[in-house]
Coordinates of C-alpha atoms in Angstrom, one line a residue:
X54 CA 15.6 -5.8 2.6
X55 CA 15.2 -9.2 0.8
X56 CA 14.4 -11.0 4.3
X57 CA 13.1 -9.4 7.4
X58 CA 12.7 -11.9 10.2
X59 CA 12.0 -10.0 13.5
X60 CA 11.4 -11.2 16.9
X61 CA 10.6 -9.3 20.3
X62 CA 11.2 -11.1 23.6
X63 CA 10.1 -9.4 26.9
X64 CA 11.2 -11.0 30.0
X65 CA 10.7 -10.0 33.6
X66 CA 13.9 -10.1 35.9
X67 CA 11.8 -11.7 38.5
X68 CA 13.3 -12.3 41.7
X69 CA 15.1 -9.8 43.8
X70 CA 14.3 -6.9 41.2
X71 CA 11.5 -4.5 40.7
X72 CA 9.6 -4.8 37.5
X73 CA 12.5 -4.7 34.9
X74 CA 12.3 -6.0 31.3
X75 CA 14.8 -7.1 28.9
X76 CA 13.9 -6.4 25.3
X77 CA 15.8 -8.3 22.4
X78 CA 15.1 -7.8 18.8
X79 CA 16.9 -9.5 16.1
X80 CA 17.1 -8.8 12.4
X81 CA 18.4 -10.9 9.6
X82 CA 19.3 -9.7 6.2
X83 CA 22.3 -9.6 3.9
X84 CA 24.7 -8.4 4.8
X85 CA 23.8 -9.8 8.3
X86 CA 23.6 -7.0 11.2
X87 CA 22.5 -7.8 14.7
X88 CA 20.7 -5.1 16.6
X89 CA 19.8 -5.8 20.1
X90 CA 18.6 -3.8 23.1
X91 CA 18.6 -4.6 26.8
X92 CA 17.9 -2.9 30.2
X93 CA 20.3 -4.5 32.7
X94 CA 19.1 -5.3 36.3
X95 CA 19.5 -3.0 39.1
X96 CA 22.2 -3.6 41.8
X97 CA 21.3 -6.2 44.4
X98 CA 22.7 -4.1 47.4
X99 CA 21.5 -2.5 49.4
X100 CA 19.1 -5.3 50.2
X101 CA 15.4 -4.2 50.9
X102 CA 13.7 -6.5 53.4
X103 CA 10.0 -5.0 54.2
X104 CA 8.2 -8.0 55.3
X105 CA 9.3 -11.1 57.4
X106 CA 7.6 -14.3 58.3
X107 CA 8.5 -16.1 61.4
X108 CA 7.3 -19.7 61.1
X109 CA 8.5 -21.1 64.7
X110 CA 8.7 -20.0 68.1
X111 CA 11.5 -17.5 68.8
X112 CA 12.1 -15.1 71.4
X113 CA 9.7 -12.1 71.3
X114 CA 12.9 -9.8 70.9
X115 CA 13.3 -10.9 67.4
X116 CA 10.0 -9.4 66.4
X117 CA 10.6 -6.4 68.4
X118 CA 13.9 -5.7 66.9
X119 CA 12.6 -6.2 63.3
X120 CA 9.6 -4.0 63.7
X121 CA 11.5 -1.2 65.5
X122 CA 13.4 -1.0 62.3
X123 CA 10.4 -0.7 60.0
X124 CA 10.0 -4.4 59.1
X125 CA 6.6 -5.7 59.1
X126 CA 6.5 -9.2 60.9
X127 CA 4.0 -12.0 60.7
X128 CA 4.2 -15.1 63.2
X129 CA 2.6 -18.2 61.8
X130 CA 3.7 -21.4 63.6
X131 CA 3.2 -25.1 63.0
X132 CA 2.4 -24.7 59.1
X133 CA 2.2 -27.8 56.9
X134 CA 4.4 -27.7 53.8
X135 CA 1.3 -26.8 51.6
X136 CA 0.6 -23.9 53.7
X137 CA 4.0 -22.6 53.8
X138 CA 4.3 -22.7 50.1
X139 CA 1.1 -20.7 49.9
X140 CA 2.0 -18.1 52.4
X141 CA 5.7 -17.6 51.5
X142 CA 5.3 -15.6 48.3
X143 CA 4.1 -12.5 50.5
X144 CA 7.5 -12.1 52.2
X145 CA 10.9 -10.8 51.4
X146 CA 12.3 -12.8 54.4
X147 CA 11.8 -16.0 56.5
X148 CA 12.9 -16.8 60.1
X149 CA 12.9 -20.5 61.1
X150 CA 14.4 -22.7 63.9
X151 CA 14.9 -26.4 62.9
X152 CA 11.5 -27.8 62.5
X153 CA 10.6 -25.7 59.4
X154 CA 11.9 -27.4 56.2
X155 CA 12.8 -24.9 53.8
X156 CA 12.8 -27.4 50.7
X157 CA 13.3 -26.5 47.0
X158 CA 9.5 -26.4 46.7
X159 CA 9.2 -23.8 49.4
X160 CA 12.0 -21.7 47.8
X161 CA 10.8 -22.0 44.3
X162 CA 7.4 -20.7 45.4
X163 CA 9.0 -17.7 47.2
X164 CA 8.9 -15.1 44.3
X165 CA 10.0 -12.1 46.6
X166 CA 12.2 -14.0 49.3
X167 CA 15.6 -12.3 49.6
X168 CA 16.8 -13.9 53.0
X169 CA 16.3 -17.1 55.1
X170 CA 17.4 -16.5 58.8
X171 CA 18.0 -19.7 60.8
X172 CA 17.7 -18.7 64.4
X173 CA 20.5 -21.2 65.7
X174 CA 23.5 -23.0 64.1
X175 CA 23.4 -25.5 61.2
X176 CA 21.3 -25.0 58.1
X177 CA 20.5 -28.5 57.2
X178 CA 16.8 -27.9 57.2
X179 CA 17.3 -25.4 54.6
X180 CA 18.1 -26.2 50.9
X181 CA 21.1 -23.9 50.6
X182 CA 21.9 -24.9 46.9
X183 CA 18.4 -23.9 45.7
X184 CA 18.5 -20.9 47.7
X185 CA 21.9 -19.8 46.2
X186 CA 20.7 -20.5 42.7
X187 CA 17.7 -18.4 43.4
X188 CA 20.0 -15.6 44.6
X189 CA 18.6 -16.0 48.1
X190 CA 20.9 -15.3 51.2
X191 CA 20.9 -18.1 53.8
X192 CA 21.9 -16.8 57.3
X193 CA 22.3 -18.5 60.8
X194 CA 23.4 -17.3 64.2
X195 CA 26.8 -19.0 64.5
X196 CA 27.2 -17.9 68.1
X197 CA 23.7 -18.0 69.6
X198 CA 23.6 -21.6 71.1
X199 CA 27.2 -22.3 71.4
X200 CA 27.4 -22.4 75.2
X201 CA 24.1 -24.2 75.6
X202 CA 25.0 -26.9 73.2
X203 CA 28.4 -27.2 74.8
X204 CA 27.1 -27.6 78.4
X205 CA 24.7 -30.2 77.3
X206 CA 27.4 -32.1 75.8
X207 CA 29.4 -31.9 79.0
X208 CA 26.2 -32.9 80.9
X209 CA 25.7 -36.1 78.9
X210 CA 29.5 -37.0 79.1
X211 CA 29.2 -36.8 82.9
X212 CA 26.0 -38.7 82.9
X213 CA 27.4 -41.3 80.9
X214 CA 30.4 -41.7 83.2
X215 CA 28.3 -41.9 86.2
X216 CA 24.8 -43.3 85.1
X217 CA 23.2 -40.4 86.7
X218 CA 19.7 -40.6 84.7
X219 CA 19.3 -44.4 85.1
X220 CA 20.1 -44.2 88.9
X221 CA 17.8 -41.3 89.2
X222 CA 14.8 -43.3 87.5
X223 CA 15.7 -46.3 89.7
X224 CA 15.4 -44.1 92.8
X225 CA 12.0 -42.9 91.6
X226 CA 10.8 -46.7 91.2
X227 CA 11.6 -47.1 94.8
X228 CA 14.9 -48.7 94.4
X229 CA 18.2 -48.4 96.1
X230 CA 20.8 -50.1 94.1
X231 CA 24.3 -48.7 94.6
X232 CA 26.2 -51.6 92.7
X233 CA 24.2 -51.5 89.6
X234 CA 25.3 -48.0 88.8
X235 CA 29.0 -48.1 89.4
X236 CA 30.6 -45.5 87.2
X237 CA 33.9 -44.5 86.3
X238 CA 36.0 -41.2 86.9
X239 CA 36.6 -38.7 83.9
X240 CA 40.0 -37.7 85.5
X241 CA 42.8 -39.0 83.2
X242 CA 40.6 -40.2 80.4
X243 CA 40.8 -39.4 76.9
X244 CA 38.3 -37.3 75.0
X245 CA 38.0 -37.2 71.4
X246 CA 36.5 -34.2 69.8
X247 CA 35.8 -34.6 66.2
X248 CA 34.9 -30.9 65.0
X249 CA 36.9 -28.1 66.8
X250 CA 34.8 -25.1 65.9
X251 CA 33.1 -22.9 68.5
X252 CA 31.2 -25.6 70.3
X253 CA 34.1 -28.2 70.3
X254 CA 36.4 -25.6 71.6
X255 CA 33.9 -25.0 74.5
X256 CA 33.7 -28.5 75.3
X257 CA 37.3 -29.0 75.5
X258 CA 37.9 -26.2 78.0
X259 CA 35.2 -27.5 80.1
X260 CA 36.2 -31.0 80.2
X261 CA 39.8 -30.3 80.7
X262 CA 38.7 -29.0 84.1
X263 CA 38.0 -32.5 84.9
X264 CA 41.4 -33.6 84.3
X265 CA 40.7 -35.2 80.7
X266 CA 43.2 -35.2 77.9
X267 CA 41.6 -33.8 74.8
X268 CA 42.5 -34.7 71.3
X269 CA 40.7 -33.9 68.3
X270 CA 40.2 -33.6 64.5
X271 CA 39.2 -30.9 62.1
X272 CA 39.9 -30.3 58.5
X273 CA 39.9 -26.4 58.8
X274 CA 40.8 -25.5 62.3
X275 CA 45.0 -25.1 62.2
X276 CA 46.5 -27.5 64.7
X277 CA 48.5 -24.5 66.2
X278 CA 44.9 -22.9 67.0
X279 CA 43.5 -25.8 68.7
X280 CA 46.7 -26.5 70.5
X281 CA 46.5 -23.1 72.2
X282 CA 43.4 -24.1 73.9
X283 CA 44.7 -27.7 74.7
X284 CA 43.5 -29.8 71.9
X285 CA 46.1 -32.1 70.1
X286 CA 45.1 -32.6 66.7
X287 CA 45.6 -35.8 64.8
X288 CA 44.1 -37.8 62.1
X289 CA 40.8 -39.9 62.6
X290 CA 42.7 -43.1 62.0
X291 CA 45.1 -42.0 65.0
X292 CA 42.1 -40.7 67.0
X293 CA 39.8 -43.7 67.3
X294 CA 41.9 -46.0 69.1
X295 CA 42.8 -43.6 71.8
X296 CA 39.4 -42.5 73.0
X297 CA 37.6 -43.4 76.2
X298 CA 34.9 -40.8 75.1
X299 CA 34.1 -39.4 71.6
X300 CA 31.9 -36.3 70.9
X301 CA 31.1 -34.9 67.5
X302 CA 30.5 -31.4 66.6
X303 CA 30.5 -31.4 62.6
X304 CA 27.7 -30.1 60.3
X305 CA 25.8 -32.8 58.6
X306 CA 27.0 -33.2 55.1
X307 CA 27.9 -36.0 52.7
X308 CA 31.5 -36.3 54.3
X309 CA 30.2 -36.7 57.6
X310 CA 27.0 -38.9 57.1
X311 CA 27.7 -42.3 59.1
X312 CA 31.2 -40.8 60.2
X313 CA 31.0 -43.2 63.2
X314 CA 30.1 -46.7 61.6
X315 CA 30.8 -50.4 62.0
X316 CA 34.3 -49.9 60.6
X317 CA 35.2 -46.9 63.0
X318 CA 33.6 -48.5 66.0
X319 CA 35.8 -51.6 65.4
X320 CA 39.0 -49.2 65.7
X321 CA 37.8 -47.8 68.8
X322 CA 38.6 -49.0 72.4
X323 CA 36.1 -51.6 73.6
X324 CA 33.7 -49.8 75.7
X325 CA 34.1 -46.4 74.0
X326 CA 31.3 -43.9 75.0
X327 CA 29.9 -41.6 72.5
X328 CA 27.9 -38.4 72.4
X329 CA 26.2 -36.5 69.7
X330 CA 24.6 -33.2 70.3
X331 CA 25.2 -32.0 66.7
X332 CA 23.1 -33.5 63.9
X333 CA 21.3 -36.8 63.5
X334 CA 23.1 -39.1 60.9
X335 CA 26.6 -38.2 61.8
X336 CA 26.7 -41.4 63.9
X337 CA 25.4 -44.5 62.0
X338 CA 22.2 -45.3 64.3
X339 CA 22.2 -49.1 63.3
X340 CA 26.0 -49.2 63.6
X341 CA 25.7 -47.8 67.0
X342 CA 22.9 -50.1 68.1
X343 CA 25.1 -53.1 67.0
X344 CA 28.1 -51.8 69.0
X345 CA 26.0 -51.3 72.2
X346 CA 24.8 -54.9 72.1
X347 CA 28.1 -56.4 71.4
X348 CA 29.8 -54.0 74.2
X349 CA 32.1 -52.5 71.7
X350 CA 30.3 -49.3 72.7
X351 CA 29.8 -48.7 76.5
X352 CA 27.0 -46.0 76.1
X353 CA 25.8 -43.3 74.1
X354 CA 24.4 -39.8 74.8
X355 CA 22.1 -38.7 72.1
X356 CA 20.2 -35.5 71.7
X357 CA 19.7 -35.7 67.9
X358 CA 18.6 -38.4 65.6
X359 CA 18.1 -39.1 61.9
X360 CA 14.4 -38.9 62.5
X361 CA 12.8 -36.5 65.0
X362 CA 11.1 -37.8 66.8
X363 CA 12.5 -41.2 66.0
X364 CA 9.7 -43.8 65.3
X365 CA 12.3 -46.5 65.9
X366 CA 13.0 -46.5 69.5
X367 CA 15.6 -49.3 69.7
X368 CA 18.3 -46.7 70.8
X369 CA 16.0 -44.6 72.8
X370 CA 15.0 -47.7 74.9
X371 CA 18.3 -49.1 75.0
X372 CA 19.6 -49.3 78.8
X373 CA 23.0 -47.8 77.9
X374 CA 21.6 -44.8 76.0
X375 CA 21.0 -41.5 77.4
X376 CA 18.7 -39.6 75.1
X377 CA 17.1 -35.9 75.0
X378 CA 14.5 -34.6 72.6
X379 CA 16.8 -32.1 70.7
X380 CA 17.7 -29.9 73.6
X381 CA 20.9 -28.5 72.6
X382 CA 19.7 -24.8 72.0
X383 CA 16.9 -25.3 74.4
X384 CA 17.9 -22.8 77.2
X385 CA 16.3 -19.5 78.0
X386 CA 19.7 -17.7 77.3
X387 CA 20.2 -19.6 74.0
X388 CA 16.6 -18.8 72.6
X389 CA 16.7 -15.1 73.5
X390 CA 20.4 -15.0 72.0
X391 CA 19.5 -16.7 68.7
X392 CA 16.3 -14.7 68.5
X393 CA 18.1 -11.4 68.9
X394 CA 21.1 -12.3 66.7
X395 CA 19.0 -13.1 63.8
X396 CA 17.1 -9.9 64.0
X397 CA 20.1 -7.9 64.4
X398 CA 22.0 -9.6 61.7
X399 CA 19.0 -9.1 59.3
X400 CA 18.7 -5.3 60.3
X401 CA 22.5 -4.7 60.0
X402 CA 22.5 -6.1 56.4
X403 CA 19.6 -4.2 55.5
X404 CA 21.2 -1.1 56.8
X405 CA 24.4 -1.9 55.0
X406 CA 26.4 -2.0 58.3
X407 CA 27.7 -5.4 58.3
X408 CA 27.0 -9.2 57.3
X409 CA 27.4 -11.9 59.8
X410 CA 26.2 -15.6 59.5
X411 CA 25.7 -15.6 55.9
X412 CA 26.6 -19.2 54.7
X413 CA 26.0 -18.8 51.0
X414 CA 26.8 -15.1 50.4
X415 CA 30.5 -14.6 51.8
X416 CA 31.1 -12.5 48.6
X417 CA 28.8 -9.8 50.2
X418 CA 31.0 -9.4 53.2
X419 CA 33.1 -6.6 51.8
X420 CA 30.4 -4.8 49.8
X421 CA 29.0 -2.5 52.4
X422 CA 31.3 0.6 51.7
X423 CA 30.4 3.3 49.3
X424 CA 33.5 2.7 47.2
X425 CA 32.4 -1.1 46.9
X426 CA 28.9 -0.1 46.0
X427 CA 30.5 1.9 43.1
X428 CA 32.7 -0.9 42.0
X429 CA 29.7 -3.1 42.0
X430 CA 27.7 -0.8 39.7
X431 CA 30.8 -0.6 37.3
X432 CA 31.0 -4.4 37.2
X433 CA 27.4 -5.1 36.4
X434 CA 27.4 -1.9 34.0
X435 CA 30.4 -3.3 32.0
X436 CA 29.0 -6.8 32.0
X437 CA 25.7 -5.5 30.6
X438 CA 27.5 -3.3 28.1
X439 CA 29.3 -6.7 26.7
X440 CA 26.1 -8.6 26.7
X441 CA 24.5 -6.0 24.7
X442 CA 27.2 -5.4 22.3
X443 CA 28.2 -8.9 21.4
X444 CA 28.0 -9.5 17.9
X445 CA 26.9 -13.1 18.6
X446 CA 23.8 -14.2 20.4
X447 CA 25.5 -17.6 21.2
X448 CA 26.2 -18.5 24.8
X449 CA 29.4 -17.1 26.3
X450 CA 31.9 -19.9 27.0
X451 CA 34.7 -17.8 28.8
X452 CA 34.8 -14.9 31.0
X453 CA 38.2 -13.4 32.3
X454 CA 37.9 -10.3 34.8
X455 CA 41.3 -8.7 35.7
X456 CA 41.6 -5.9 38.2
X457 CA 44.6 -3.4 38.0
X458 CA 46.1 -1.4 40.8
X459 CA 46.5 -1.7 44.6
X460 CA 43.0 -0.2 45.3
X461 CA 41.3 -3.2 43.5
X462 CA 43.4 -6.0 45.0
X463 CA 40.7 -7.0 47.5
X464 CA 37.6 -6.5 45.4
X465 CA 38.2 -9.1 42.9
X466 CA 35.6 -11.6 44.2
X467 CA 32.6 -9.4 44.3
X468 CA 33.5 -7.5 41.2
X469 CA 33.8 -10.8 39.2
X470 CA 30.1 -11.8 40.6
X471 CA 29.1 -8.3 39.5
X472 CA 30.3 -8.5 36.0
X473 CA 28.6 -12.0 35.8
X474 CA 25.2 -10.5 37.1
X475 CA 25.5 -8.1 34.3
X476 CA 26.6 -10.4 31.6
X477 CA 24.1 -13.3 32.2
X478 CA 21.2 -13.3 30.0
X479 CA 18.7 -15.0 32.5
X480 CA 17.5 -17.5 30.2
X481 CA 17.1 -19.8 33.3
X482 CA 14.4 -17.5 34.7
X483 CA 16.4 -16.5 37.7
X484 CA 17.7 -13.0 38.2
X485 CA 21.4 -12.8 38.5
X486 CA 22.7 -11.1 41.6
X487 CA 26.0 -11.3 43.5
X488 CA 24.8 -14.5 45.3
X489 CA 24.1 -16.5 42.5
X490 CA 26.1 -15.1 39.5
X491 CA 29.0 -17.6 39.9
X492 CA 26.7 -20.8 40.2
X493 CA 24.6 -19.6 37.3
X494 CA 27.6 -18.8 35.1
X495 CA 28.9 -22.5 36.0
X496 CA 25.6 -23.9 35.1
X497 CA 25.5 -21.9 31.8
X498 CA 29.0 -23.4 30.9
X499 CA 30.8 -20.2 31.4
X500 CA 34.6 -20.8 32.5
X501 CA 35.3 -17.9 34.8
X502 CA 38.8 -16.7 35.6
X503 CA 39.8 -13.6 37.9
X504 CA 43.3 -12.2 38.0
X505 CA 45.0 -9.2 39.5
X506 CA 48.0 -7.2 38.1
X507 CA 49.9 -4.3 39.3
X508 CA 49.4 -1.5 36.9
X509 CA 50.1 2.2 36.2
X510 CA 46.2 2.4 35.2
X511 CA 45.3 1.9 38.9
X512 CA 41.5 1.2 39.5
X513 CA 40.7 -0.4 36.3
X514 CA 38.6 -3.6 35.7
X515 CA 39.2 -5.4 32.3
X516 CA 36.8 -7.9 31.3
X517 CA 37.1 -10.2 28.2
X518 CA 34.4 -12.7 27.2
X519 CA 34.4 -15.3 24.5
X520 CA 31.2 -16.4 22.5
X521 CA 31.4 -18.5 19.6
X522 CA 35.2 -18.5 19.5
X523 CA 35.2 -14.8 19.2
X524 CA 36.5 -12.4 22.0
X525 CA 35.0 -9.2 23.2
X526 CA 36.7 -6.9 25.6
X527 CA 35.7 -3.9 27.7
X528 CA 37.4 -1.9 30.5
X529 CA 36.0 0.7 32.8
X530 CA 36.8 2.2 36.0
X531 CA 35.0 4.6 38.6
X532 CA 35.6 8.4 38.3
X533 CA 34.1 10.9 40.6
X534 CA 31.8 8.2 42.0
X535 CA 30.4 7.3 38.5
X536 CA 31.3 4.0 36.6
X537 CA 32.8 4.9 33.3
X538 CA 33.7 2.9 30.2
X539 CA 37.2 3.3 29.0
X540 CA 37.4 0.9 26.1
X541 CA 35.0 -1.3 24.2
X542 CA 36.6 -4.2 21.9
X543 CA 39.8 -2.2 21.1
X544 CA 38.0 1.0 20.6
X545 CA 39.5 3.4 23.4
X546 CA 37.3 6.4 24.0
X547 CA 38.6 9.9 23.9
X548 CA 36.5 10.7 26.9
X549 CA 35.4 8.1 29.5
X550 CA 31.8 7.1 28.8
X551 CA 29.7 7.7 32.0
X552 CA 27.7 4.5 32.4
X553 CA 24.5 6.1 33.4
X554 CA 21.3 7.0 31.6
X555 CA 20.4 5.9 28.2
X556 CA 23.3 4.8 26.2
X557 CA 23.3 3.9 22.4
X558 CA 26.4 2.0 21.1
X559 CA 27.1 2.0 17.4
X560 CA 29.7 0.0 15.5
X561 CA 30.4 1.7 12.2
X562 CA 33.4 2.7 10.0
X563 CA 34.5 6.4 10.8
X564 CA 33.2 9.1 8.3
X565 CA 32.4 12.6 8.5
X566 CA 28.7 12.1 7.9
X567 CA 28.1 9.6 10.6
X568 CA 27.4 11.8 13.5
X569 CA 25.0 14.1 11.5
X570 CA 23.2 11.1 9.8
X571 CA 22.7 9.3 13.1
X572 CA 21.5 12.6 14.6
X573 CA 19.0 13.1 11.7
X574 CA 17.6 9.5 12.3
X575 CA 17.5 10.0 15.9
X576 CA 15.6 13.4 15.8
X577 CA 13.0 11.8 13.2
X578 CA 12.2 9.4 16.2
X579 CA 11.9 12.2 18.7
X580 CA 15.2 11.1 20.4
X581 CA 17.9 13.9 21.3
X582 CA 21.8 13.3 21.6
X583 CA 22.9 14.2 25.0
X584 CA 26.5 13.1 24.6
X585 CA 28.7 11.6 21.9
X586 CA 31.8 9.7 22.7
X587 CA 34.3 8.8 19.7
X588 CA 37.3 6.4 19.9
X589 CA 40.9 7.7 19.5
X590 CA 41.5 5.4 16.5
X591 CA 39.2 5.6 13.5
X592 CA 40.7 2.8 11.6
X593 CA 38.3 0.0 10.6
X594 CA 34.9 -0.6 12.4
X595 CA 34.9 1.0 15.7
X596 CA 32.5 1.6 18.4
X597 CA 30.9 5.0 19.4
X598 CA 28.5 5.8 22.3
X599 CA 25.8 8.1 22.2
X600 CA 23.8 9.3 25.2
X601 CA 20.4 9.8 24.3
X602 CA 17.1 11.3 26.2
X603 CA 15.1 8.2 25.7
X604 CA 15.8 4.6 24.2
X605 CA 14.7 4.2 20.5
X606 CA 11.5 2.3 19.9
X607 CA 13.1 0.5 16.9
X608 CA 16.7 0.1 16.5
X609 CA 16.5 -1.0 12.9
X610 CA 16.2 2.5 11.8
X611 CA 19.8 2.7 12.1
X612 CA 20.6 -0.3 10.3
X613 CA 21.5 1.6 6.9
X614 CA 24.1 3.6 8.8
X615 CA 25.9 1.1 11.1
X616 CA 27.1 -2.5 11.1
X617 CA 25.8 -3.1 14.7
X618 CA 23.9 -1.3 17.4
X619 CA 22.7 -1.9 20.8
X620 CA 21.2 0.3 23.6
X621 CA 20.8 0.0 27.3
X622 CA 19.5 2.0 30.2
X623 CA 21.6 2.1 33.3

């Protein structure tokens, strides 16, 4: 060998995996042959949660439920950011309400974190993008505080209509001023509801009891659905001029920041009253103050602010503003419900029963059956085989996953993520799993396509990847509960290759001495052959698969016999 350039890389898979290592050995000589070996990561599910940190005050039932299901719980409240960063590395799960800011710094310090549970609706105090990139589930309790938030919204609407807080305060000061607090009936007035989810719906049904006409806007809820509970949908441009009252019930995101601003207030009726029990920032606070001063806005009910507590008290101190210290979920019932819900959701997920409230892991929703777990294993194994057997170490540019047969029609989403999890090389330092595989693939520059076709070959997953302009293919299925490889780069195996144990893949020209020669080399290395799979067609360079008792310490011993070789343990 005129040139031997050897490099050994050992990388821990890191987050969400036990101590799994990836071995890559490259040899360069003329003619060039590439020998690689790699152990793929284990399957992500079932998710194991053994320790949970609760960083805020939640209902005691949360801790009880978690501990009854074998999860160790630690409660530490009022931690500063630096304290949370130092503490979080010891836990698999984190439960928060709204005060804890789960930033990128916190998430990146959490080596073992697998789930962030928000006991309440909304997750704007959690960096969901960073959590997703790190393969961490972010979960909230979508139903926990619905009624409480809706009731507070209705209370603020009624208080704005009749000046109840101002009148009560005046009475406490010894006054009796009936004329000063002249109000208006809600009957016959128009209520505009921006955001027609669970809370928006509950507000609508309650305010309809006062004889209000309810109109609304929502980009997701179909108009026929909202019409069934008495809300006429329309565009925002149509909605603003009609409303006597406006209440917002949207998440805080780029498209909703400053939704009510100088421009939109100018389109409203003079004296319109607004309520925000959703998230601070949906109403532009400076624009609201200007509208209040000019009389364009006749009053505001605010339970949330951009900064909490607000240091700028211009709105809080304004006589036409009724403000609360973020009380939307502050009822005994809501707190009990949210604390209990987040614990039950975590336990159900860990036990593989159900997935509720996961805002960044919808792909997991259909993965709790035994059949889906087997397909996930198939996808990861096929991806790992292609990663190991690709002749080029250059980055992949395309990945096309095709499912075949009626039984595979509904599994394309999680099967695609599983293939990508097996395929990705983890150079980013994050272990790929079903949660982050799609985003990591995009970040790595891989264009991903998924398709389904009816075929006589039912229950087959076909994968084609492109690296350095060259295509590599593999197909597999599940047989007898075991993932099997049917084909590798046009080499169709006589018998399906069980994708379990220690597998040695060899690309070589067919010859009568190949098996005996390989067996001799393996024997000299103390490795026994347990199975041998050959392709149907022996024309040209084809792929063989050898099941072995243990991985070879050094794949270069096979170099005189084969064009390419790779091994992996599944």
